[in-house]
Amino acid sequence: MSEPLEWEGTAAGPPAGPPAEPSEGQATDRAAGQGADRSAGRTGGPAGGSAAGAEAGAEAAAEAEAAGLRDRVAELEDRWKRALADLDNLRKRVSRDAERVRLEEQVRAAGEWLPVLDNLERALEHAEGDPASLAEGLRAVLQQGLNVLARLGFPRRDDTWETFDPARHEAVAAVPREDVPAGTVVAVVRPGYGDGERQLRPAQVVVSKAE
């Protein structure tokens, strides 16, 4: 008769057998936990970081665009100020040039009359000794003055026997005449100088009228 086998080791008993299969409830709870873990990973993982990065990129792009617009506005404002300064300088330069031209013309016109004044003084100096020479000298001075006006662009007009023109004539009297058509200048009381846009003054005239 054989002896019974004795277990070596501790008093815990024989070694445990294969692990027991989890019950149906435990398996369900474990699957749910793993699904929750995977969902949490998707929420806080790379997808969430991509959204935050895109938002930061959009903000940076908007800030860069705003900075560009501010620079453009500053550039346009600087150009506007420069244009205003250039316009003001041009206005001042034109004003100075106009004043200079005006002064030059005044000097030129006054210089044209200096010989007339000189000859008039000479005629007066000889007036006491020879009255006839005074009349001759005055006629010469008158002609010299007419020449000056002609050079300045205002020649004396001879309007006698011309048709009355309100733009060139100022009627001071009307007399009946049978030998000329009505409205004809028959006498010049005060001569006119220049013509058209360069008319210095109109002529005062006497015109004919029908009886």
Short mmCIF file of C-alpha atoms in Angstrom, two decimals:
data_model
loop_
_atom_site.label_atom_id
_atom_site.label_comp_id
_atom_site.label_asym_id
_atom_site.label_seq_id
_atom_site.Cartn_x
_atom_site.Cartn_y
_atom_site.Cartn_z
CA MET A 1 0.00 0.00 0.00
CA SER A 2 1.55 3.34 -1.10
CA GLU A 3 2.09 6.26 1.22
CA PRO A 4 0.05 9.39 0.69
CA LEU A 5 1.85 12.27 -1.11
CA GLU A 6 2.71 15.25 1.05
CA TRP A 7 2.59 18.88 -0.30
CA GLU A 8 5.82 20.72 -0.03
CA GLY A 9 5.78 24.42 0.65
CA THR A 10 3.62 26.59 2.79
CA ALA A 11 0.37 25.81 4.39
CA ALA A 12 -1.45 27.96 1.82
CA GLY A 13 -2.52 24.89 0.06
CA PRO A 14 -2.02 23.74 -3.46
CA PRO A 15 -1.03 26.30 -6.18
CA ALA A 16 -3.77 28.26 -7.73
CA GLY A 17 -5.15 27.00 -10.97
CA PRO A 18 -5.75 29.02 -14.17
CA PRO A 19 -7.31 32.56 -13.64
CA ALA A 20 -10.99 32.61 -13.40
CA GLU A 21 -12.94 34.14 -16.27
CA PRO A 22 -14.47 37.58 -15.39
CA SER A 23 -18.10 37.68 -14.93
CA GLU A 24 -20.40 39.37 -17.49
CA GLY A 25 -20.79 42.51 -15.33
CA GLN A 26 -17.08 42.93 -14.79
CA ALA A 27 -16.39 42.63 -18.52
CA THR A 28 -18.97 45.31 -19.30
CA ASP A 29 -17.51 47.73 -16.72
CA ARG A 30 -13.98 47.18 -18.03
CA ALA A 31 -15.04 47.86 -21.66
CA ALA A 32 -16.83 51.03 -20.61
CA GLY A 33 -13.74 52.26 -18.79
CA GLN A 34 -11.51 51.64 -21.78
CA GLY A 35 -13.96 53.50 -24.06
CA ALA A 36 -13.99 56.46 -21.71
CA ASP A 37 -10.20 56.46 -21.66
CA ARG A 38 -10.08 56.48 -25.49
CA SER A 39 -12.65 59.31 -25.66
CA ALA A 40 -10.67 61.38 -23.18
CA GLY A 41 -7.55 60.80 -25.28
CA ARG A 42 -9.33 62.05 -28.43
CA THR A 43 -10.64 65.18 -26.67
CA GLY A 44 -7.43 66.33 -25.09
CA GLY A 45 -5.03 64.89 -27.61
CA PRO A 46 -3.71 66.10 -30.97
CA ALA A 47 -7.12 67.23 -32.33
CA GLY A 48 -7.64 69.71 -29.48
CA GLY A 49 -4.12 71.08 -29.96
CA SER A 50 -4.72 71.64 -33.69
CA ALA A 51 -7.82 73.79 -32.99
CA ALA A 52 -5.91 75.95 -30.51
CA GLY A 53 -3.04 76.34 -32.97
CA ALA A 54 -5.39 77.39 -35.77
CA GLU A 55 -6.98 80.03 -33.54
CA ALA A 56 -3.59 81.40 -32.55
CA GLY A 57 -2.53 81.51 -36.21
CA ALA A 58 -5.69 83.44 -37.16
CA GLU A 59 -5.04 85.98 -34.40
CA ALA A 60 -1.44 86.43 -35.55
CA ALA A 61 -2.57 86.93 -39.16
CA ALA A 62 -5.18 89.51 -38.09
CA GLU A 63 -2.59 91.38 -36.02
CA ALA A 64 -0.15 91.37 -38.95
CA GLU A 65 -2.85 92.71 -41.28
CA ALA A 66 -3.77 95.45 -38.79
CA ALA A 67 -0.12 96.42 -38.47
CA GLY A 68 0.16 96.61 -42.26
CA LEU A 69 -2.91 98.84 -42.44
CA ARG A 70 -1.51 101.11 -39.74
CA ASP A 71 1.73 101.44 -41.67
CA ARG A 72 -0.20 102.22 -44.86
CA VAL A 73 -2.27 104.90 -43.12
CA ALA A 74 0.88 106.47 -41.69
CA GLU A 75 2.48 106.48 -45.15
CA LEU A 76 -0.58 108.11 -46.77
CA GLU A 77 -0.76 110.71 -44.00
CA ASP A 78 2.90 111.54 -44.55
CA ARG A 79 2.32 111.91 -48.31
CA TRP A 80 -0.71 114.13 -47.66
CA LYS A 81 1.29 116.41 -45.39
CA ARG A 82 4.10 116.61 -47.94
CA ALA A 83 1.60 117.47 -50.70
CA LEU A 84 0.10 120.24 -48.58
CA ALA A 85 3.58 121.63 -47.89
CA ASP A 86 4.47 121.52 -51.60
CA LEU A 87 1.20 123.26 -52.52
CA ASP A 88 1.82 126.00 -49.96
CA ASN A 89 5.35 126.51 -51.24
CA LEU A 90 4.06 126.66 -54.83
CA ARG A 91 1.44 129.25 -53.86
CA LYS A 92 4.04 131.41 -52.18
CA ARG A 93 6.41 131.09 -55.15
CA VAL A 94 3.68 132.03 -57.64
CA SER A 95 2.71 135.00 -55.50
CA ARG A 96 6.32 136.17 -55.37
CA ASP A 97 6.75 135.71 -59.12
CA ALA A 98 3.52 137.61 -59.86
CA GLU A 99 4.62 140.46 -57.62
CA ARG A 100 8.03 140.53 -59.28
CA VAL A 101 6.50 140.63 -62.78
CA ARG A 102 4.09 143.35 -61.71
CA LEU A 103 6.95 145.44 -60.35
CA GLU A 104 9.01 144.90 -63.49
CA GLU A 105 6.10 146.06 -65.67
CA GLN A 106 5.59 149.14 -63.52
CA VAL A 107 9.27 149.98 -63.77
CA ARG A 108 9.22 149.47 -67.55
CA ALA A 109 6.12 151.63 -68.02
CA ALA A 110 7.50 154.39 -65.80
CA GLY A 111 10.82 154.28 -67.64
CA GLU A 112 9.00 154.78 -70.95
CA TRP A 113 7.61 158.08 -69.68
CA LEU A 114 10.88 159.52 -68.42
CA PRO A 115 11.93 160.97 -71.82
CA VAL A 116 8.48 162.54 -72.16
CA LEU A 117 8.93 164.34 -68.85
CA ASP A 118 12.45 165.44 -69.82
CA ASN A 119 11.25 166.97 -73.09
CA LEU A 120 8.31 168.64 -71.38
CA GLU A 121 10.67 170.32 -68.92
CA ARG A 122 12.87 171.54 -71.80
CA ALA A 123 9.83 172.95 -73.58
CA LEU A 124 8.80 174.86 -70.46
CA GLU A 125 12.34 176.22 -70.04
CA HIS A 126 12.10 177.83 -73.50
CA ALA A 127 8.52 179.02 -73.10
CA GLU A 128 9.37 182.50 -71.82
CA GLY A 129 11.85 183.33 -74.59
CA ASP A 130 9.92 182.06 -77.60
CA PRO A 131 6.20 181.22 -77.28
CA ALA A 132 6.17 179.73 -80.78
CA SER A 133 8.84 177.23 -79.85
CA LEU A 134 6.76 176.26 -76.81
CA ALA A 135 3.86 175.20 -79.03
CA GLU A 136 6.21 173.25 -81.26
CA GLY A 137 7.85 171.59 -78.27
CA LEU A 138 4.50 170.64 -76.76
CA ARG A 139 3.41 169.01 -80.02
CA ALA A 140 6.64 167.02 -80.05
CA VAL A 141 6.10 165.94 -76.44
CA LEU A 142 2.51 164.95 -77.24
CA GLN A 143 3.64 162.77 -80.12
CA GLN A 144 6.29 161.22 -77.94
CA GLY A 145 3.68 160.37 -75.34
CA LEU A 146 1.47 158.79 -78.01
CA ASN A 147 4.40 156.67 -79.15
CA VAL A 148 4.96 155.50 -75.57
CA LEU A 149 1.33 154.39 -75.25
CA ALA A 150 1.54 152.57 -78.57
CA ARG A 151 4.65 150.67 -77.43
CA LEU A 152 2.84 149.70 -74.26
CA GLY A 153 0.04 148.22 -76.35
CA PHE A 154 -2.51 151.08 -76.18
CA PRO A 155 -2.36 153.04 -79.43
CA ARG A 156 -4.58 156.10 -79.86
CA ARG A 157 -7.61 155.48 -82.10
CA ASP A 158 -9.08 157.77 -84.69
CA ASP A 159 -12.80 156.96 -84.54
CA THR A 160 -14.14 159.78 -86.69
CA TRP A 161 -16.64 158.62 -89.34
CA GLU A 162 -16.82 155.14 -87.89
CA THR A 163 -20.10 153.46 -86.96
CA PHE A 164 -20.95 153.87 -83.30
CA ASP A 165 -19.90 150.83 -81.23
CA PRO A 166 -21.00 150.72 -77.56
CA ALA A 167 -17.96 148.56 -76.72
CA ARG A 168 -15.53 151.19 -78.04
CA HIS A 169 -17.46 154.46 -77.86
CA GLU A 170 -19.27 156.52 -75.28
CA ALA A 171 -21.82 158.86 -76.85
CA VAL A 172 -21.93 162.28 -75.20
CA ALA A 173 -24.15 163.99 -77.78
CA ALA A 174 -26.21 163.32 -80.89
CA VAL A 175 -26.67 165.81 -83.72
CA PRO A 176 -28.87 165.65 -86.81
CA ARG A 177 -26.94 165.02 -90.00
CA GLU A 178 -28.19 164.39 -93.50
CA ASP A 179 -24.87 163.61 -95.16
CA VAL A 180 -24.07 160.51 -93.07
CA PRO A 181 -26.12 157.55 -91.83
CA ALA A 182 -27.55 157.75 -88.35
CA GLY A 183 -25.23 156.36 -85.69
CA THR A 184 -22.03 157.60 -87.31
CA VAL A 185 -19.29 159.17 -85.19
CA VAL A 186 -19.00 162.75 -86.44
CA ALA A 187 -16.67 164.12 -83.76
CA VAL A 188 -14.34 162.81 -81.05
CA VAL A 189 -14.47 164.70 -77.76
CA ARG A 190 -11.95 162.50 -75.96
CA PRO A 191 -9.92 159.91 -77.88
CA GLY A 192 -9.84 156.26 -76.97
CA TYR A 193 -6.73 154.14 -76.52
CA GLY A 194 -6.28 150.45 -77.18
CA ASP A 195 -8.86 148.04 -78.56
CA GLY A 196 -10.63 144.82 -77.66
CA GLU A 197 -9.39 143.21 -74.47
CA ARG A 198 -6.50 145.71 -74.36
CA GLN A 199 -8.68 148.79 -74.43
CA LEU A 200 -7.36 151.38 -72.01
CA ARG A 201 -10.47 153.54 -72.26
CA PRO A 202 -13.37 154.10 -74.71
CA ALA A 203 -13.64 157.22 -76.82
CA GLN A 204 -16.18 159.93 -76.01
CA VAL A 205 -17.88 160.81 -79.27
CA VAL A 206 -20.66 162.79 -80.93
CA VAL A 207 -22.92 160.68 -83.17
CA SER A 208 -25.29 161.54 -85.95
CA LYS A 209 -29.03 161.06 -85.80
CA ALA A 210 -31.86 161.26 -88.29
CA GLU A 211 -33.81 164.54 -88.38
#
